PDB file of C-alpha atoms and ligand atoms in Angstrom:
ATOM      1  CA  UNK A   1     -19.041  14.575 -12.756  1.00  0.00           C
ATOM      2  CA  UNK A   2     -15.917  14.482 -10.692  1.00  0.00           C
ATOM      3  CA  UNK A   3     -14.955  17.681  -8.907  1.00  0.00           C
ATOM      4  CA  UNK A   4     -16.952  19.224  -6.138  1.00  0.00           C
ATOM      5  CA  UNK A   5     -17.674  22.961  -6.407  1.00  0.00           C
ATOM      6  CA  UNK A   6     -17.898  25.197  -3.357  1.00  0.00           C
ATOM      7  CA  UNK A   7     -19.527  28.624  -3.822  1.00  0.00           C
ATOM      8  CA  UNK A   8     -17.111  31.537  -3.392  1.00  0.00           C
ATOM      9  CA  UNK A   9     -18.602  34.678  -5.012  1.00  0.00           C
ATOM     10  CA  UNK A  10     -22.319  34.957  -5.787  1.00  0.00           C
ATOM     11  CA  UNK A  11     -23.834  36.566  -8.879  1.00  0.00           C
ATOM     12  CA  UNK A  12     -24.713  39.579  -6.765  1.00  0.00           C
ATOM     13  CA  UNK A  13     -21.212  40.004  -5.313  1.00  0.00           C
ATOM     14  CA  UNK A  14     -19.713  39.706  -8.787  1.00  0.00           C
ATOM     15  CA  UNK A  15     -22.183  42.181 -10.291  1.00  0.00           C
ATOM     16  CA  UNK A  16     -21.451  44.749  -7.572  1.00  0.00           C
ATOM     17  CA  UNK A  17     -17.710  44.343  -7.971  1.00  0.00           C
ATOM     18  CA  UNK A  18     -17.850  44.631 -11.767  1.00  0.00           C
ATOM     19  CA  UNK A  19     -19.992  47.775 -11.555  1.00  0.00           C
ATOM     20  CA  UNK A  20     -17.512  49.286  -9.092  1.00  0.00           C
ATOM     21  CA  UNK A  21     -14.534  48.452 -11.332  1.00  0.00           C
ATOM     22  CA  UNK A  22     -16.302  50.003 -14.332  1.00  0.00           C
ATOM     23  CA  UNK A  23     -16.948  53.220 -12.440  1.00  0.00           C
ATOM     24  CA  UNK A  24     -13.319  53.477 -11.287  1.00  0.00           C
ATOM     25  CA  UNK A  25     -12.041  52.821 -14.808  1.00  0.00           C
ATOM     26  CA  UNK A  26     -14.547  55.233 -16.384  1.00  0.00           C
ATOM     27  CA  UNK A  27     -13.442  57.989 -14.001  1.00  0.00           C
ATOM     28  CA  UNK A  28      -9.727  57.351 -14.530  1.00  0.00           C
ATOM     29  CA  UNK A  29      -9.992  57.216 -18.337  1.00  0.00           C
ATOM     30  CA  UNK A  30     -12.392  60.099 -18.944  1.00  0.00           C
ATOM     31  CA  UNK A  31     -11.009  62.041 -21.970  1.00  0.00           C
ATOM     32  CA  UNK A  32      -8.693  59.171 -22.931  1.00  0.00           C
ATOM     33  CA  UNK A  33      -8.850  56.831 -25.930  1.00  0.00           C
ATOM     34  CA  UNK A  34      -9.439  53.628 -24.040  1.00  0.00           C
ATOM     35  CA  UNK A  35      -8.956  50.242 -25.675  1.00  0.00           C
ATOM     36  CA  UNK A  36      -9.864  47.210 -23.597  1.00  0.00           C
ATOM     37  CA  UNK A  37      -8.043  44.023 -24.513  1.00  0.00           C
ATOM     38  CA  UNK A  38      -9.831  40.908 -23.310  1.00  0.00           C
ATOM     39  CA  UNK A  39      -7.671  37.858 -22.759  1.00  0.00           C
ATOM     40  CA  UNK A  40      -9.468  34.832 -24.225  1.00  0.00           C
ATOM     41  CA  UNK A  41     -11.122  32.738 -23.248  1.00  0.00           C
ATOM     42  CA  UNK A  42     -11.410  33.286 -19.512  1.00  0.00           C
ATOM     43  CA  UNK A  43     -12.120  37.036 -19.508  1.00  0.00           C
ATOM     44  CA  UNK A  44     -14.961  37.123 -22.030  1.00  0.00           C
ATOM     45  CA  UNK A  45     -17.837  37.139 -19.528  1.00  0.00           C
ATOM     46  CA  UNK A  46     -16.105  39.656 -17.266  1.00  0.00           C
ATOM     47  CA  UNK A  47     -15.369  41.971 -20.213  1.00  0.00           C
ATOM     48  CA  UNK A  48     -18.925  41.698 -21.515  1.00  0.00           C
ATOM     49  CA  UNK A  49     -20.364  42.745 -18.149  1.00  0.00           C
ATOM     50  CA  UNK A  50     -17.710  45.392 -17.519  1.00  0.00           C
ATOM     51  CA  UNK A  51     -18.310  47.342 -20.747  1.00  0.00           C
ATOM     52  CA  UNK A  52     -22.029  47.574 -20.071  1.00  0.00           C
ATOM     53  CA  UNK A  53     -21.274  49.537 -16.901  1.00  0.00           C
ATOM     54  CA  UNK A  54     -18.755  51.873 -18.529  1.00  0.00           C
ATOM     55  CA  UNK A  55     -19.795  55.521 -18.792  1.00  0.00           C
ATOM     56  CA  UNK A  56     -17.126  56.479 -21.351  1.00  0.00           C
ATOM     57  CA  UNK A  57     -16.637  55.226 -24.924  1.00  0.00           C
ATOM     58  CA  UNK A  58     -14.319  52.249 -25.263  1.00  0.00           C
ATOM     59  CA  UNK A  59     -12.929  50.091 -28.031  1.00  0.00           C
ATOM     60  CA  UNK A  60     -12.561  46.341 -27.639  1.00  0.00           C
ATOM     61  CA  UNK A  61     -10.097  43.808 -28.938  1.00  0.00           C
ATOM     62  CA  UNK A  62      -9.139  40.289 -27.931  1.00  0.00           C
ATOM     63  CA  UNK A  63      -5.937  38.356 -27.669  1.00  0.00           C
ATOM     64  CA  UNK A  64      -5.456  34.724 -26.872  1.00  0.00           C
ATOM     65  CA  UNK A  65      -2.377  33.241 -25.360  1.00  0.00           C
ATOM     66  CA  UNK A  66      -1.712  29.630 -24.551  1.00  0.00           C
ATOM     67  CA  UNK A  67       0.571  28.245 -21.942  1.00  0.00           C
ATOM     68  CA  UNK A  68       1.273  24.597 -22.304  1.00  0.00           C
ATOM     69  CA  UNK A  69      -0.809  22.175 -20.306  1.00  0.00           C
ATOM     70  CA  UNK A  70      -4.538  22.402 -19.688  1.00  0.00           C
ATOM     71  CA  UNK A  71      -4.543  21.444 -16.037  1.00  0.00           C
ATOM     72  CA  UNK A  72      -4.394  23.456 -12.839  1.00  0.00           C
ATOM     73  CA  UNK A  73      -0.802  24.642 -13.097  1.00  0.00           C
ATOM     74  CA  UNK A  74       0.432  27.130 -15.652  1.00  0.00           C
ATOM     75  CA  UNK A  75       3.603  25.980 -17.319  1.00  0.00           C
ATOM     76  CA  UNK A  76       6.520  27.999 -18.567  1.00  0.00           C
ATOM     77  CA  UNK A  77       6.103  28.287 -22.303  1.00  0.00           C
ATOM     78  CA  UNK A  78       3.626  30.861 -23.562  1.00  0.00           C
ATOM     79  CA  UNK A  79       2.688  31.988 -27.057  1.00  0.00           C
ATOM     80  CA  UNK A  80       0.104  34.147 -28.818  1.00  0.00           C
ATOM     81  CA  UNK A  81      -2.515  31.958 -30.520  1.00  0.00           C
ATOM     82  CA  UNK A  82      -4.865  34.795 -31.559  1.00  0.00           C
ATOM     83  CA  UNK A  83      -3.228  38.102 -32.289  1.00  0.00           C
ATOM     84  CA  UNK A  84      -4.685  41.586 -31.713  1.00  0.00           C
ATOM     85  CA  UNK A  85      -6.380  43.103 -34.753  1.00  0.00           C
ATOM     86  CA  UNK A  86      -6.421  46.773 -33.742  1.00  0.00           C
ATOM     87  CA  UNK A  87      -3.641  49.357 -33.919  1.00  0.00           C
ATOM     88  CA  UNK A  88      -2.561  50.339 -30.402  1.00  0.00           C
ATOM     89  CA  UNK A  89      -0.711  53.458 -31.520  1.00  0.00           C
ATOM     90  CA  UNK A  90      -1.904  56.464 -29.493  1.00  0.00           C
ATOM     91  CA  UNK A  91      -4.351  54.443 -27.419  1.00  0.00           C
ATOM     92  CA  UNK A  92      -4.628  53.911 -23.697  1.00  0.00           C
ATOM     93  CA  UNK A  93      -4.727  50.180 -23.292  1.00  0.00           C
ATOM     94  CA  UNK A  94      -6.199  48.243 -20.405  1.00  0.00           C
ATOM     95  CA  UNK A  95      -5.716  44.475 -20.352  1.00  0.00           C
ATOM     96  CA  UNK A  96      -8.772  42.650 -19.021  1.00  0.00           C
ATOM     97  CA  UNK A  97      -7.797  39.320 -17.469  1.00  0.00           C
ATOM     98  CA  UNK A  98      -9.740  36.774 -15.473  1.00  0.00           C
ATOM     99  CA  UNK A  99      -7.093  35.664 -12.966  1.00  0.00           C
ATOM    100  CA  UNK A 100      -3.526  36.574 -12.137  1.00  0.00           C
ATOM    101  CA  UNK A 101      -1.765  33.646 -10.550  1.00  0.00           C
ATOM    102  CA  UNK A 102       2.009  33.287 -11.016  1.00  0.00           C
ATOM    103  CA  UNK A 103       1.955  36.404 -13.209  1.00  0.00           C
ATOM    104  CA  UNK A 104       3.823  34.672 -16.023  1.00  0.00           C
ATOM    105  CA  UNK A 105       1.002  35.020 -18.584  1.00  0.00           C
ATOM    106  CA  UNK A 106       0.545  38.705 -17.885  1.00  0.00           C
ATOM    107  CA  UNK A 107       4.252  39.418 -17.901  1.00  0.00           C
ATOM    108  CA  UNK A 108       4.423  37.823 -21.344  1.00  0.00           C
ATOM    109  CA  UNK A 109       1.384  39.806 -22.510  1.00  0.00           C
ATOM    110  CA  UNK A 110       2.661  43.123 -21.177  1.00  0.00           C
ATOM    111  CA  UNK A 111       5.955  42.604 -23.026  1.00  0.00           C
ATOM    112  CA  UNK A 112       4.081  41.624 -26.189  1.00  0.00           C
ATOM    113  CA  UNK A 113       1.655  44.561 -26.088  1.00  0.00           C
ATOM    114  CA  UNK A 114       4.370  47.066 -25.172  1.00  0.00           C
ATOM    115  CA  UNK A 115       6.081  46.434 -28.520  1.00  0.00           C
ATOM    116  CA  UNK A 116       2.968  47.875 -30.239  1.00  0.00           C
ATOM    117  CA  UNK A 117       3.466  51.350 -28.751  1.00  0.00           C
ATOM    118  CA  UNK A 118       0.281  52.085 -26.795  1.00  0.00           C
ATOM    119  CA  UNK A 119       0.151  55.507 -25.081  1.00  0.00           C
ATOM    120  CA  UNK A 120      -0.275  53.719 -21.771  1.00  0.00           C
ATOM    121  CA  UNK A 121      -0.752  50.158 -20.575  1.00  0.00           C
ATOM    122  CA  UNK A 122      -2.467  48.977 -17.413  1.00  0.00           C
ATOM    123  CA  UNK A 123      -4.008  45.782 -16.107  1.00  0.00           C
ATOM    124  CA  UNK A 124      -7.412  44.910 -14.708  1.00  0.00           C
ATOM    125  CA  UNK A 125      -8.004  41.434 -13.274  1.00  0.00           C
ATOM    126  CA  UNK A 126     -11.178  40.073 -11.750  1.00  0.00           C
ATOM    127  CA  UNK A 127      -9.236  37.822  -9.379  1.00  0.00           C
ATOM    128  CA  UNK A 128      -5.756  38.243  -7.977  1.00  0.00           C
ATOM    129  CA  UNK A 129      -3.910  35.416  -6.240  1.00  0.00           C
ATOM    130  CA  UNK A 130      -1.077  37.618  -4.969  1.00  0.00           C
ATOM    131  CA  UNK A 131       0.555  35.055  -2.739  1.00  0.00           C
ATOM    132  CA  UNK A 132       1.161  32.800  -5.781  1.00  0.00           C
ATOM    133  CA  UNK A 133       3.169  35.370  -7.718  1.00  0.00           C
ATOM    134  CA  UNK A 134       6.464  34.236  -9.281  1.00  0.00           C
ATOM    135  CA  UNK A 135       7.226  37.365 -11.303  1.00  0.00           C
ATOM    136  CA  UNK A 136       6.615  40.941 -10.309  1.00  0.00           C
ATOM    137  CA  UNK A 137       3.662  42.487 -12.051  1.00  0.00           C
ATOM    138  CA  UNK A 138       1.510  45.446 -11.068  1.00  0.00           C
ATOM    139  CA  UNK A 139      -2.220  44.825 -11.320  1.00  0.00           C
ATOM    140  CA  UNK A 140      -3.855  48.247 -11.412  1.00  0.00           C
ATOM    141  CA  UNK A 141      -7.498  47.223 -10.939  1.00  0.00           C
ATOM    142  CA  UNK A 142      -8.375  44.141  -8.898  1.00  0.00           C
ATOM    143  CA  UNK A 143     -11.846  42.729  -8.318  1.00  0.00           C
ATOM    144  CA  UNK A 144     -11.234  40.082  -5.682  1.00  0.00           C
ATOM    145  CA  UNK A 145      -8.082  39.056  -3.834  1.00  0.00           C
ATOM    146  CA  UNK A 146      -7.930  35.378  -2.962  1.00  0.00           C
ATOM    147  CA  UNK A 147      -5.251  33.458  -1.131  1.00  0.00           C
ATOM    148  CA  UNK A 148      -5.298  30.152  -2.921  1.00  0.00           C
ATOM    149  CA  UNK A 149      -7.605  27.570  -4.471  1.00  0.00           C
ATOM    150  CA  UNK A 150      -8.629  26.852  -8.027  1.00  0.00           C
ATOM    151  CA  UNK A 151     -11.740  28.746  -9.102  1.00  0.00           C
ATOM    152  CA  UNK A 152     -14.255  28.281 -11.920  1.00  0.00           C
ATOM    153  CA  UNK A 153     -17.384  29.888 -13.324  1.00  0.00           C
ATOM    154  CA  UNK A 154     -18.191  33.314 -14.802  1.00  0.00           C
ATOM    155  CA  UNK A 155     -16.094  32.492 -17.886  1.00  0.00           C
ATOM    156  CA  UNK A 156     -13.348  30.706 -15.965  1.00  0.00           C
ATOM    157  CA  UNK A 157     -12.774  27.022 -16.639  1.00  0.00           C
ATOM    158  CA  UNK A 158     -11.205  23.859 -15.400  1.00  0.00           C
ATOM    159  CA  UNK A 159     -10.334  21.851 -18.510  1.00  0.00           C
ATOM    160  CA  UNK A 160     -13.006  23.776 -20.491  1.00  0.00           C
ATOM    161  CA  UNK A 161     -15.702  22.920 -17.966  1.00  0.00           C
ATOM    162  CA  UNK A 162     -17.819  25.291 -15.838  1.00  0.00           C
ATOM    163  CA  UNK A 163     -17.365  28.521 -17.859  1.00  0.00           C
ATOM    164  CA  UNK A 164     -21.143  28.848 -18.169  1.00  0.00           C
ATOM    165  CA  UNK A 165     -21.803  28.977 -14.433  1.00  0.00           C
ATOM    166  CA  UNK A 166     -22.938  32.471 -13.357  1.00  0.00           C
ATOM    167  CA  UNK A 167     -21.228  32.394  -9.966  1.00  0.00           C
ATOM    168  CA  UNK A 168     -17.594  31.731  -8.993  1.00  0.00           C
ATOM    169  CA  UNK A 169     -16.797  28.543  -7.086  1.00  0.00           C
ATOM    170  CA  UNK A 170     -13.721  26.778  -5.761  1.00  0.00           C
ATOM    171  CA  UNK A 171     -12.920  23.349  -7.193  1.00  0.00           C
ATOM    172  CA  UNK A 172     -12.233  20.784  -4.533  1.00  0.00           C
TER     173      UNK A 172
HETATM  174  P1  IMP B   1      -0.442  32.825 -14.463  1.00  0.00           P
HETATM  175  O1  IMP B   1       0.343  32.923 -15.723  1.00  0.00           O
HETATM  176  O2  IMP B   1       0.107  31.777 -13.537  1.00  0.00           O
HETATM  177  O3  IMP B   1      -0.647  34.136 -13.772  1.00  0.00           O
HETATM  178  O4  IMP B   1      -1.818  32.204 -14.856  1.00  0.00           O
HETATM  179  C1  IMP B   1      -2.858  32.958 -15.259  1.00  0.00           C
HETATM  180  C2  IMP B   1      -3.831  32.127 -16.057  1.00  0.00           C
HETATM  181  O5  IMP B   1      -3.943  30.788 -15.556  1.00  0.00           O
HETATM  182  C3  IMP B   1      -5.201  32.750 -15.907  1.00  0.00           C
HETATM  183  O6  IMP B   1      -5.435  33.670 -16.939  1.00  0.00           O
HETATM  184  C4  IMP B   1      -6.095  31.551 -15.997  1.00  0.00           C
HETATM  185  O7  IMP B   1      -6.401  31.296 -17.355  1.00  0.00           O
HETATM  186  C5  IMP B   1      -5.289  30.416 -15.445  1.00  0.00           C
HETATM  187  N1  IMP B   1      -5.629  30.227 -14.015  1.00  0.00           N
HETATM  188  C6  IMP B   1      -4.908  30.557 -12.934  1.00  0.00           C
HETATM  189  N2  IMP B   1      -5.559  30.270 -11.797  1.00  0.00           N
HETATM  190  C7  IMP B   1      -6.731  29.738 -12.183  1.00  0.00           C
HETATM  191  C8  IMP B   1      -7.871  29.242 -11.468  1.00  0.00           C
HETATM  192  O8  IMP B   1      -7.959  29.259 -10.234  1.00  0.00           O
HETATM  193  N3  IMP B   1      -8.907  28.798 -12.238  1.00  0.00           N
HETATM  194  C9  IMP B   1      -8.889  28.768 -13.609  1.00  0.00           C
HETATM  195  N4  IMP B   1      -7.860  29.233 -14.301  1.00  0.00           N
HETATM  196  C10 IMP B   1      -6.789  29.707 -13.605  1.00  0.00           C
HETATM  197 MG1   MG B   2      -6.518  33.267 -18.762  1.00  0.00          MG
END
């Protein structure tokens, strides 16, 4: 109870976009040693669907970072709460993120992952809110660009609610 949800992207739109992203990534990383790093918890559904459309072998790992505060705004302080378990040495790493908003979380993650010497490091995000950016960060693969609004569903939560919903909606 409480918030009202307005549909934004349907299951079908999401499925088509994820399949398209997987084909782009598969083509770009053919002959590479690709390691996908899912950012918990928000990216777990996206990652699970993405890998099933990949046409090249991939390895998977997860990282979890927390920024303080569970509400709609990300706050300044970020730390790793679940560390990577795979060696990144010699691997081509692609971070799989649900949403890029201010960019602060990803900037932190890129700095963190860079210290582990991957061969290359790029970013894939299902949703990009470019106009909200506070730090410069290059997102190499973007599913959907949105202007503003707080979205939920398809793994993405508001205070741990709505992750299970198969479509993406805006919280009003
Ligand atoms: P950033 O550090 O401001 O870029 O925030 C990115 C993180 O904040 C994302 O990985 C999400 O976990 C969360 N976030 C940002 N916007 C939304 C939203 O619209 N819905 C749910 N979570 C969001
Ligand atoms: Mg997140």
